[in-house]
CSV table of C-alpha atoms in Angstrom, one decimal:
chain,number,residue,atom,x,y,z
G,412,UNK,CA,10.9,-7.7,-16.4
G,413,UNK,CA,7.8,-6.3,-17.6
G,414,UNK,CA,5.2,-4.4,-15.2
G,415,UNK,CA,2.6,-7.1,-15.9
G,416,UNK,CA,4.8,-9.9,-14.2
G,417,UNK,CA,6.0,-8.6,-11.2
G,418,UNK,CA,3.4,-10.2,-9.3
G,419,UNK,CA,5.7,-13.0,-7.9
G,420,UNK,CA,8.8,-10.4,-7.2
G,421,UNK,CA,5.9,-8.2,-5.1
G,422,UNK,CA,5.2,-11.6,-3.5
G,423,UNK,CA,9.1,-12.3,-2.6
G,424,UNK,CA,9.6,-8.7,-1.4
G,425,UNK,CA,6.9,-8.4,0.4
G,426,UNK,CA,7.0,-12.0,1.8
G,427,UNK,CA,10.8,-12.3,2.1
G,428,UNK,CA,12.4,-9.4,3.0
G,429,UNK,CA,9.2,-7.4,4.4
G,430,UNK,CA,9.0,-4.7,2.1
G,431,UNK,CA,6.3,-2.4,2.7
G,432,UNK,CA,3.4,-2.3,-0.2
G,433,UNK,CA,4.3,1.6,0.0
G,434,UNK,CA,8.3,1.3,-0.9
G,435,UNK,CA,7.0,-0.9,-3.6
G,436,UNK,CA,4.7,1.1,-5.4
G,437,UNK,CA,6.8,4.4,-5.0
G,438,UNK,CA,9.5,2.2,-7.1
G,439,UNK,CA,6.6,1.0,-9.5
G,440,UNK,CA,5.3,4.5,-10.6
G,441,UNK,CA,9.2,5.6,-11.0
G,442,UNK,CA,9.3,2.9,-13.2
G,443,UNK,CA,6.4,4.3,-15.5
G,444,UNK,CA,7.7,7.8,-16.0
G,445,UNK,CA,11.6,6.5,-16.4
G,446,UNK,CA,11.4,2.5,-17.3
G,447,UNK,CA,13.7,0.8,-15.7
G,448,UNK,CA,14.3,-2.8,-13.5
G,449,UNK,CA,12.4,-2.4,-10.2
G,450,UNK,CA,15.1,-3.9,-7.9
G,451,UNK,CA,17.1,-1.0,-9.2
G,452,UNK,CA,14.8,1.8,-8.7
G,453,UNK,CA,14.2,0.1,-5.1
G,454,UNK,CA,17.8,0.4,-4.2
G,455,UNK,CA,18.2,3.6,-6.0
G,456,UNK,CA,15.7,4.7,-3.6
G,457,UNK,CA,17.0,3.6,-0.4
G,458,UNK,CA,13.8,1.5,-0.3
G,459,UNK,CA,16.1,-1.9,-0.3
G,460,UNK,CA,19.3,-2.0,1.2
G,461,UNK,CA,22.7,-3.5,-1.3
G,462,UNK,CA,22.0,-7.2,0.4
G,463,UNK,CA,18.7,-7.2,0.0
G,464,UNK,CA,19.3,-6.2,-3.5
G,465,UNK,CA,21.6,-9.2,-3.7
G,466,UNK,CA,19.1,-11.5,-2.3
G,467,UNK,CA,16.4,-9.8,-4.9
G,468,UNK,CA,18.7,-10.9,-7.5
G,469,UNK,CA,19.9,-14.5,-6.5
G,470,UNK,CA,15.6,-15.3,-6.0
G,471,UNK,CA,15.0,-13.9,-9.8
G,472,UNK,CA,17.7,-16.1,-11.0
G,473,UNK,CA,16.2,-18.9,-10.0
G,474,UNK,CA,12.4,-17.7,-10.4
């Protein structure tokens, strides 16, 4: 998933499983200097826990 189209996963975390703004965009500058998935990076970080990861996945299938 490209930067440019994480719009509706920011939505969903925020929205869904109250992510802070913060958590988010510590996880989206990781993800300039060393590219990776952001649901990754957010559970690499602590910032999501393994269910919510699950639940990250399971809404991008279907999104």
């Amino acid at each position: 998933m490209a930067p440019a189209s994480y719009s509706p996963l920011i939505g969903f975390l925020q929205e869904e499983l109250a992510i802070p703004f913060s958590s988010i965009s510590v996880a989206m500058k990781r993800c300039e200097q060393d590219p990776g998935p952001l649901p990754m990076v957010l559970w690499q970080y602590g910032l999501v826990t393994l269910e919510q990861l699950d639940r990250i996945f399971d809404w991008l299938e279907t999104a």
